[in-house]
Tab-separated table of C-alpha atoms in Angstrom:
chain	number	residue	atom	x	y	z
A	64	MET	CA	-3.435	33.729	13.744
A	65	ALA	CA	-0.395	32.780	11.659
A	66	LYS	CA	2.871	33.800	13.276
A	67	LYS	CA	6.209	34.941	11.850
A	68	ARG	CA	4.955	35.424	8.284
A	69	PRO	CA	7.539	35.751	5.512
A	70	ILE	CA	8.380	39.297	4.557
A	71	VAL	CA	5.542	39.921	2.104
A	72	ASP	CA	3.654	43.193	1.708
A	73	MET	CA	0.188	41.691	1.920
A	74	ASP	CA	-1.443	45.113	1.494
A	75	ASN	CA	-0.276	45.091	-2.102
A	76	LEU	CA	-1.415	41.570	-2.812
A	77	PHE	CA	-4.800	40.039	-3.508
A	78	SER	CA	-6.811	40.675	-0.383
A	79	SER	CA	-9.858	42.471	-1.802
A	80	ALA	CA	-12.536	41.777	-4.358
A	81	ASN	CA	-10.804	43.959	-6.885
A	82	GLN	CA	-7.605	42.080	-6.402
A	83	VAL	CA	-9.433	38.798	-6.833
A	84	TYR	CA	-10.479	40.080	-10.232
A	85	GLN	CA	-6.849	40.794	-11.001
A	86	LEU	CA	-6.038	37.247	-10.006
A	87	SER	CA	-8.490	35.901	-12.573
A	88	GLU	CA	-6.581	37.782	-15.259
A	89	SER	CA	-3.539	35.698	-14.379
A	90	GLU	CA	-5.514	32.507	-14.760
A	91	GLU	CA	-4.038	31.568	-18.116
A	92	LYS	CA	-0.513	31.894	-16.772
A	93	ILE	CA	-1.421	29.896	-13.677
A	94	GLN	CA	-2.961	27.155	-15.821
A	95	GLU	CA	0.245	26.907	-17.809
A	96	LEU	CA	2.330	26.649	-14.652
A	97	THR	CA	-0.027	24.112	-13.078
A	98	ALA	CA	0.099	21.974	-16.221
A	99	GLU	CA	3.890	22.088	-16.131
A	100	ILE	CA	3.860	20.998	-12.496
A	101	GLU	CA	1.705	18.010	-13.369
A	102	ARG	CA	3.971	17.080	-16.253
A	103	LEU	CA	6.991	17.197	-13.961
A	104	ARG	CA	5.190	15.107	-11.343
A	105	GLN	CA	5.337	12.278	-13.841
A	106	THR	CA	9.099	12.367	-14.316
A	107	PRO	CA	11.011	9.551	-12.625
A	108	ASP	CA	13.741	11.681	-10.971
A	109	ALA	CA	12.022	12.765	-7.734
A	110	SER	CA	14.845	14.968	-6.394
A	111	GLU	CA	15.097	16.925	-9.619
A	112	LEU	CA	11.337	17.115	-9.695
A	113	GLU	CA	11.040	18.645	-6.230
A	114	THR	CA	13.694	21.261	-7.045
A	115	GLU	CA	11.901	22.194	-10.208
A	116	LEU	CA	8.556	22.262	-8.403
A	117	GLU	CA	9.899	24.764	-5.904
A	118	ARG	CA	10.935	27.024	-8.763
A	119	LEU	CA	7.555	26.720	-10.426
A	120	ARG	CA	5.719	27.220	-7.161
A	121	ASP	CA	7.575	30.506	-6.738
A	122	GLN	CA	6.475	31.513	-10.212
A	123	LEU	CA	2.924	30.530	-9.343
A	124	VAL	CA	3.041	32.714	-6.247
A	125	GLN	CA	4.403	35.625	-8.263
A	126	GLY	CA	1.847	35.126	-11.019
A	127	GLY	CA	-1.208	34.572	-8.847
A	128	GLY	CA	-0.191	36.310	-5.669
A	129	ILE	CA	-0.578	35.189	-2.090
A	130	ARG	CA	-3.953	35.532	-0.421
A	131	GLU	CA	-4.744	35.176	3.230
A	132	ILE	CA	-8.078	33.460	3.759
A	133	LEU	CA	-9.965	32.050	6.723
A	134	VAL	CA	-8.943	28.561	7.713
A	135	ALA	CA	-12.657	27.846	8.249
A	136	GLN	CA	-13.305	28.558	4.563
A	137	ILE	CA	-10.892	25.837	3.459
A	138	GLU	CA	-12.035	22.251	3.089
A	139	PRO	CA	-9.997	19.115	2.377
A	140	ASN	CA	-10.219	17.590	-1.058
A	141	PRO	CA	-12.423	14.474	-0.825
A	142	ASP	CA	-10.539	13.058	-3.815
A	143	GLN	CA	-7.160	13.645	-2.206
A	144	PRO	CA	-5.156	10.403	-2.572
A	145	ARG	CA	-3.465	10.982	0.787
A	146	GLN	CA	-5.979	9.975	3.437
A	147	THR	CA	-3.426	9.217	6.154
A	148	PHE	CA	-2.603	12.053	8.517
A	149	THR	CA	-1.103	10.650	11.687
A	150	ALA	CA	-1.227	12.700	14.874
A	151	GLU	CA	2.580	12.630	14.945
A	152	SER	CA	2.793	14.060	11.422
A	153	ILE	CA	0.362	16.906	12.162
A	154	GLU	CA	2.065	17.729	15.450
A	155	GLY	CA	5.365	18.012	13.574
A	156	ILE	CA	3.871	20.381	11.011
A	157	ALA	CA	2.180	22.413	13.769
A	158	ALA	CA	5.466	22.716	15.666
A	159	SER	CA	7.204	23.942	12.500
A	160	LEU	CA	4.441	26.481	11.794
A	161	GLU	CA	4.560	27.773	15.351
A	162	ARG	CA	8.332	28.132	15.346
A	163	PHE	CA	9.051	29.373	11.830
A	164	GLY	CA	5.684	30.628	10.605
A	165	GLN	CA	4.137	29.569	7.291
A	166	LEU	CA	7.056	29.460	4.896
A	167	GLN	CA	5.123	28.065	1.928
A	168	PRO	CA	1.545	28.880	0.861
A	169	ALA	CA	-1.004	26.131	0.377
A	170	ILE	CA	-2.631	25.739	-3.050
A	171	VAL	CA	-6.432	25.872	-3.178
A	172	MET	CA	-9.210	26.049	-5.744
A	173	GLU	CA	-12.316	28.184	-5.459
A	174	ALA	CA	-15.489	26.104	-5.186
A	175	ALA	CA	-18.721	28.075	-4.624
A	176	ASP	CA	-18.344	29.840	-1.258
A	177	LYS	CA	-15.353	27.822	-0.086
A	178	PHE	CA	-11.868	26.829	-1.077
A	179	LEU	CA	-10.858	23.253	-1.825
A	180	LEU	CA	-7.329	22.155	-0.985
A	181	PHE	CA	-5.199	21.071	-3.928
A	182	ASP	CA	-1.900	20.864	-2.058
A	183	GLY	CA	-1.018	21.582	1.600
A	184	GLU	CA	-3.551	19.635	3.676
A	185	ARG	CA	-1.039	18.903	6.427
A	186	ARG	CA	-0.244	22.644	6.730
A	187	TRP	CA	-3.981	23.336	6.948
A	188	ARG	CA	-4.452	20.685	9.656
A	189	GLY	CA	-1.443	22.011	11.555
A	190	ALA	CA	-2.829	25.566	11.397
A	191	ARG	CA	-6.182	24.344	12.716
A	192	GLN	CA	-4.438	22.549	15.571
A	193	LEU	CA	-2.684	25.804	16.486
A	194	GLY	CA	-5.966	27.692	16.363
A	195	TRP	CA	-4.847	29.953	13.494
A	196	LYS	CA	-7.688	31.921	11.947
A	197	THR	CA	-6.113	32.460	8.516
A	198	LEU	CA	-3.749	30.696	6.138
A	199	GLN	CA	-1.681	31.945	3.215
A	200	VAL	CA	-2.691	30.394	-0.102
A	201	VAL	CA	-2.427	30.766	-3.836
A	202	VAL	CA	-5.575	30.059	-5.801
A	203	ILE	CA	-5.623	28.058	-9.018
A	204	PRO	CA	-8.588	27.558	-11.366
A	205	SER	CA	-11.026	24.776	-10.533
A	206	LYS	CA	-10.281	21.425	-12.057
A	207	SER	CA	-12.878	19.233	-13.699
A	208	GLU	CA	-10.635	16.189	-13.297
A	209	LEU	CA	-9.665	16.878	-9.742
A	210	HIS	CA	-8.919	13.305	-8.708
A	211	ARG	CA	-6.503	12.652	-11.554
A	212	GLU	CA	-4.682	15.929	-10.938
A	213	ALA	CA	-4.405	15.246	-7.205
A	214	LEU	CA	-3.366	11.668	-7.897
A	215	LEU	CA	-0.572	12.727	-10.226
A	216	THR	CA	0.526	15.286	-7.655
A	217	SER	CA	0.802	12.731	-4.853
A	218	LEU	CA	1.413	9.385	-6.512
A	219	HIS	CA	5.186	9.385	-6.674
A	220	ARG	CA	5.821	10.906	-3.275
A	221	GLU	CA	7.694	8.360	-1.188
A	222	ASP	CA	5.763	9.134	1.995
A	223	LEU	CA	2.350	8.392	0.493
A	224	ASN	CA	0.737	5.618	2.522
A	225	PRO	CA	0.506	2.439	0.344
A	226	LEU	CA	-3.114	1.971	1.422
A	227	ASP	CA	-3.957	5.493	0.256
A	228	LYS	CA	-2.060	4.819	-2.954
A	229	ALA	CA	-3.942	1.554	-3.586
A	230	GLU	CA	-7.367	3.125	-3.040
A	231	ALA	CA	-6.487	6.170	-5.151
A	232	ILE	CA	-5.257	4.033	-8.062
A	233	LEU	CA	-8.360	1.833	-7.877
A	234	LYS	CA	-10.587	4.912	-7.926
A	235	GLU	CA	-8.755	6.285	-10.955
A	236	LEU	CA	-8.953	2.951	-12.809
A	237	ASN	CA	-12.613	2.539	-11.892
A	238	GLU	CA	-13.480	5.960	-13.316
A	239	ASN	CA	-11.509	5.417	-16.532
A	240	THR	CA	-12.402	1.794	-17.261
A	241	GLN	CA	-15.861	1.394	-15.654
A	242	LEU	CA	-14.599	-1.875	-14.147
A	243	GLU	CA	-15.443	-2.594	-10.505
A	244	PRO	CA	-12.504	-2.555	-8.041
A	245	GLU	CA	-12.772	-6.305	-7.397
A	246	GLN	CA	-12.683	-7.002	-11.132
A	247	ILE	CA	-9.710	-4.668	-11.592
A	248	ILE	CA	-7.700	-6.498	-8.931
A	249	ARG	CA	-8.718	-9.918	-10.284
A	250	GLU	CA	-7.981	-9.157	-13.944
A	251	LEU	CA	-4.669	-7.450	-13.191
A	252	GLY	CA	-3.537	-10.405	-11.070
A	253	SER	CA	-4.570	-12.826	-13.801
A	254	VAL	CA	-2.725	-11.062	-16.620
A	255	MET	CA	0.392	-10.601	-14.460
A	256	ARG	CA	0.525	-14.353	-13.760
A	257	ARG	CA	0.102	-15.160	-17.440
A	258	LEU	CA	2.762	-12.696	-18.610
A	259	SER	CA	5.110	-14.018	-15.912
A	260	LYS	CA	4.687	-17.581	-17.202
A	261	GLN	CA	5.318	-16.328	-20.740
A	262	GLY	CA	8.478	-14.483	-19.618
A	263	LYS	CA	7.110	-11.117	-20.798
A	264	LEU	CA	7.093	-9.089	-17.560
A	265	ALA	CA	10.423	-7.384	-18.388
A	266	GLN	CA	8.986	-6.346	-21.745
A	267	LEU	CA	6.034	-4.765	-19.928
A	268	THR	CA	8.234	-3.031	-17.330
A	269	GLU	CA	10.297	-1.372	-20.064
A	270	LEU	CA	7.158	0.474	-21.189
A	271	VAL	CA	6.732	2.329	-17.865
A	272	SER	CA	9.012	5.243	-18.730
A	273	THR	CA	8.148	5.498	-22.436
A	274	SER	CA	5.653	7.736	-24.235
A	275	THR	CA	1.949	6.900	-24.273
A	276	GLN	CA	2.169	6.058	-27.987
A	277	THR	CA	5.048	3.632	-27.404
A	278	GLN	CA	3.186	2.114	-24.453
A	279	ALA	CA	0.107	1.498	-26.597
A	280	GLN	CA	2.197	-0.064	-29.381
A	281	GLY	CA	4.085	-2.228	-26.884
A	282	LEU	CA	0.860	-3.568	-25.363
A	283	ASP	CA	-0.367	-4.564	-28.830
A	284	THR	CA	2.389	-7.193	-28.978
A	285	LEU	CA	1.354	-8.903	-25.720
A	286	LYS	CA	-1.916	-10.504	-26.954
A	287	LEU	CA	-4.156	-9.013	-24.260
A	288	SER	CA	-7.917	-8.949	-23.844
A	289	GLU	CA	-9.612	-5.555	-24.182
A	290	ASN	CA	-9.996	-5.154	-20.394
A	291	GLU	CA	-6.393	-6.189	-19.757
A	292	ARG	CA	-5.041	-3.773	-22.341
A	293	THR	CA	-7.130	-0.906	-20.960
A	294	LEU	CA	-5.996	-1.574	-17.382
A	295	LEU	CA	-2.325	-1.863	-18.256
A	296	LEU	CA	-2.373	1.255	-20.430
A	297	GLU	CA	-4.003	3.315	-17.642
A	298	LEU	CA	-1.336	2.168	-15.170
A	299	LEU	CA	1.475	2.865	-17.629
A	300	LYS	CA	0.098	6.367	-18.249
A	301	LEU	CA	0.536	6.958	-14.510
A	302	GLN	CA	4.114	5.651	-14.865
A	303	LEU	CA	3.315	2.747	-12.571
A	304	ASN	CA	4.736	-0.746	-12.988
A	305	PRO	CA	1.640	-3.009	-13.254
A	306	ALA	CA	3.502	-5.993	-11.748
A	307	SER	CA	4.492	-3.962	-8.697
A	308	VAL	CA	0.992	-2.553	-8.296
A	309	SER	CA	-0.488	-6.062	-8.397
A	310	ALA	CA	2.068	-7.618	-6.030
A	311	ASN	CA	2.760	-4.788	-3.565
A	312	ILE	CA	0.026	-2.153	-3.711
A	313	PHE	CA	-3.334	-3.838	-4.303
A	314	PRO	CA	-2.922	-6.390	-1.437
A	315	MET	CA	-3.428	-3.396	0.900
A	316	VAL	CA	-7.063	-3.206	-0.176
A	317	SER	CA	-7.888	-6.643	1.262
A	318	LEU	CA	-6.329	-6.027	4.683
A	319	TRP	CA	-8.452	-6.414	7.800
A	320	ASP	CA	-10.121	-3.124	8.741
A	321	ASP	CA	-8.261	-2.912	12.062
A	322	LEU	CA	-4.936	-3.112	10.217
A	323	LYS	CA	-6.016	-0.390	7.760
A	324	GLN	CA	-6.923	1.775	10.738
A	325	ALA	CA	-3.525	1.120	12.335
A	326	MET	CA	-1.812	2.161	9.098
A	327	ARG	CA	-3.714	5.442	9.021
A	328	ASP	CA	-3.669	6.288	12.720
A	329	SER	CA	-0.496	4.738	14.072
A	330	GLY	CA	1.918	4.554	11.158
A	331	LEU	CA	1.888	0.759	10.715
A	332	LYS	CA	3.898	0.007	7.573
A	333	GLY	CA	2.330	-1.729	4.581
A	334	PHE	CA	4.470	-4.882	4.627
A	335	GLN	CA	4.038	-5.173	8.412
A	336	ALA	CA	0.272	-5.038	7.873
A	337	VAL	CA	0.445	-7.695	5.145
A	338	ALA	CA	2.301	-10.015	7.546
A	339	LEU	CA	-0.182	-9.378	10.378
A	340	ASN	CA	-3.067	-9.979	7.962
A	341	GLN	CA	-2.287	-13.719	8.184
A	342	LEU	CA	-3.722	-13.689	11.716
A	343	SER	CA	-7.171	-14.622	10.445
A	344	PRO	CA	-9.865	-16.668	12.231
A	345	LYS	CA	-9.215	-19.543	9.823
A	346	ASN	CA	-5.431	-19.600	10.276
A	347	LEU	CA	-5.714	-19.178	14.050
A	348	ASN	CA	-8.654	-21.588	14.374
A	349	VAL	CA	-10.529	-19.104	16.593
A	350	THR	CA	-13.587	-16.818	16.347
A	351	SER	CA	-13.462	-13.514	14.445
A	352	LYS	CA	-13.600	-11.558	17.704
A	353	LYS	CA	-10.715	-13.505	19.226
A	354	ALA	CA	-8.662	-13.205	16.037
A	355	ALA	CA	-9.189	-9.421	16.087
A	356	ASN	CA	-7.944	-9.308	19.683
A	357	ILE	CA	-4.860	-11.353	18.762
A	358	ARG	CA	-4.133	-9.011	15.807
A	359	ALA	CA	-4.587	-5.941	17.993
A	360	LYS	CA	-2.130	-7.273	20.555
A	361	ALA	CA	0.401	-8.263	17.879
A	362	THR	CA	0.019	-4.904	16.092
A	363	ALA	CA	0.619	-3.014	19.334
A	364	GLN	CA	3.785	-5.055	19.892
A	365	VAL	CA	5.052	-4.402	16.350
A	366	LEU	CA	4.525	-0.652	16.785
A	367	ALA	CA	5.850	-0.424	20.344
A	368	GLU	CA	9.020	-2.385	19.550
A	369	ASN	CA	9.319	-0.950	16.021
A	370	LEU	CA	9.803	-4.457	14.636
A	371	SER	CA	11.273	-4.847	11.170
A	372	VAL	CA	9.258	-6.609	8.484
A	373	ALA	CA	11.361	-9.770	8.955
A	374	LYS	CA	10.819	-9.799	12.723
A	375	THR	CA	7.115	-9.071	12.243
A	376	ARG	CA	6.862	-12.133	10.011
A	377	GLN	CA	8.697	-14.218	12.626
A	378	ARG	CA	6.300	-13.004	15.327
A	379	VAL	CA	3.287	-13.870	13.166
A	380	LYS	CA	4.707	-17.321	12.404
A	381	GLN	CA	5.186	-18.027	16.110
A	382	ILE	CA	1.632	-16.882	16.925
A	383	LEU	CA	0.258	-19.186	14.232
A	384	LEU	CA	2.309	-22.105	15.581
A	385	ASP	CA	1.057	-21.401	19.115
A	386	HIS	CA	-2.524	-21.700	17.884
A	387	GLN	CA	-2.156	-24.903	15.904
A	388	PRO	CA	-4.313	-27.686	17.406
A	389	GLU	CA	-2.356	-30.461	19.083
A	390	LYS	CA	-2.145	-33.637	17.022
A	391	PRO	CA	-3.979	-36.525	18.671
A	392	ALA	CA	-1.726	-39.184	20.117
A	393	PRO	CA	-1.642	-42.314	17.931
A	394	LYS	CA	-3.901	-45.073	19.151
A	395	SER	CA	-2.027	-48.064	20.567
A	396	ASN	CA	-2.137	-51.084	18.272
A	397	ARG	CA	-2.655	-54.332	20.165
A	398	ALA	CA	-1.232	-56.502	17.361
A	399	ILE	CA	1.996	-54.469	17.254
A	400	ALA	CA	2.322	-54.641	21.030
A	401	THR	CA	1.762	-58.436	20.992
A	402	ALA	CA	4.299	-59.002	18.199
A	403	THR	CA	6.887	-56.896	20.053
A	404	LYS	CA	6.407	-58.931	23.220
A	405	THR	CA	6.670	-62.181	21.234
A	406	LEU	CA	9.998	-61.140	19.727
A	407	ASP	CA	11.262	-60.245	23.209
A	408	LYS	CA	10.515	-63.851	24.248
A	409	LEU	CA	12.922	-65.216	21.624
A	410	SER	CA	15.864	-65.556	23.988
A	411	SER	CA	19.310	-66.724	22.899
A	412	GLU	CA	18.587	-70.108	24.474
A	413	ILE	CA	15.498	-70.615	22.296
A	414	LEU	CA	17.340	-69.453	19.160
A	415	SER	CA	20.329	-71.748	19.846
A	416	SER	CA	18.017	-74.761	20.223
A	417	ALA	CA	16.297	-74.113	16.890
A	418	SER	CA	17.303	-75.908	13.680
A	419	PRO	CA	19.137	-73.974	10.928
A	420	GLU	CA	16.071	-74.255	8.673
A	421	GLN	CA	13.859	-72.714	11.355
A	422	LEU	CA	16.307	-69.845	11.906
A	423	GLU	CA	16.578	-69.137	8.150
A	424	GLN	CA	12.793	-69.182	7.859
A	425	LEU	CA	12.460	-66.753	10.821
A	426	GLN	CA	15.194	-64.495	9.389
A	427	GLN	CA	13.423	-64.229	6.026
A	428	ARG	CA	10.080	-63.454	7.704
A	429	LEU	CA	11.722	-60.718	9.748
A	430	ARG	CA	13.390	-59.227	6.619
A	431	ASP	CA	10.036	-59.143	4.815
A	432	LYS	CA	8.394	-57.456	7.804
A	433	LEU	CA	11.222	-54.927	8.105
A	434	GLU	CA	10.660	-53.860	4.499
A	435	GLU	CA	6.921	-53.421	5.172
A	436	ILE	CA	7.675	-51.401	8.307
A	437	SER	CA	10.088	-49.131	6.356
A	438	ARG	CA	7.448	-48.470	3.683
A	439	ALA	CA	4.829	-47.649	6.333
A	440	ILE	CA	7.187	-45.175	8.011
A	441	SER	CA	8.189	-43.484	4.739
A	442	GLU	CA	4.550	-42.952	3.758
A	443	ARG	CA	3.843	-40.901	6.923
């Protein structure tokens, strides 16, 4: 059971069927507030956004009221962009709930005989860990475009796992463009390389914080294919920099599965995972199973020693060097060995007894051979 609840007279709030009916009468107001929250989620100033969100959340609570419903009736949102909930994170939330009580209600949507989480999954998981039977929530109307709403809610939060962000963006682009994820990644990478060569990336970046109409007009000047224009416009609508998404976010999708798991379960950072991803069977010249063992050992070291990205890269580089096959020793060349011995036999006595013509002839031959030897060395 939730402990240390805020001072709220729950008897006068929406805890009965009749009160639920009253809640539905506030739906229009709640919709307006929810829409305003989503609009603010898209503003670039995160600190100002969070302050404003707190104010609006309070209004939402006042307009819709707080309900206390069974934790067992609440289910996570399958379209929630955040899929990473580390044990450490949930333990922290649980400790806060146990000590201070639930200071902020979760936001849920009614769906048939259950409630779907819109915001507050970590509070819900923490409550379950504590064995609480109920949780305080405010209920908002069901959303037909749940993924987009949840994506906009989470996308610009700094603590969103980059792997979760990559998969959520791909899902959103897939639904809006009908392009397969692999094609999305390929086409975005292709157009980013072309615009970079043309010196037009800055022009594209300037469109991120402009209106949708300005973004569409700006893209018209870049001579894009239909697919490219659609992809870039969808990313700009989400206020995402397409170049950054291509270079920093989408590479998370192609990580080895064990590294993705480490990001979700153990808090491995995105750039650390990208560095460790180089430990492939091909680069290590070993079997897939052995490469996975090497990655697991290296990942454990990175996490245990909390290595920076730079030190992680150094560690990966050293592991790759340690697994490079030794170069075969050069075969001995009998002709070279014989010529060397012959030169050694040319003592000062022999040279002093030779005629000047013979010495000049020998000197020229040696000069010619020295030039050939220098060329042979420089070509290696």
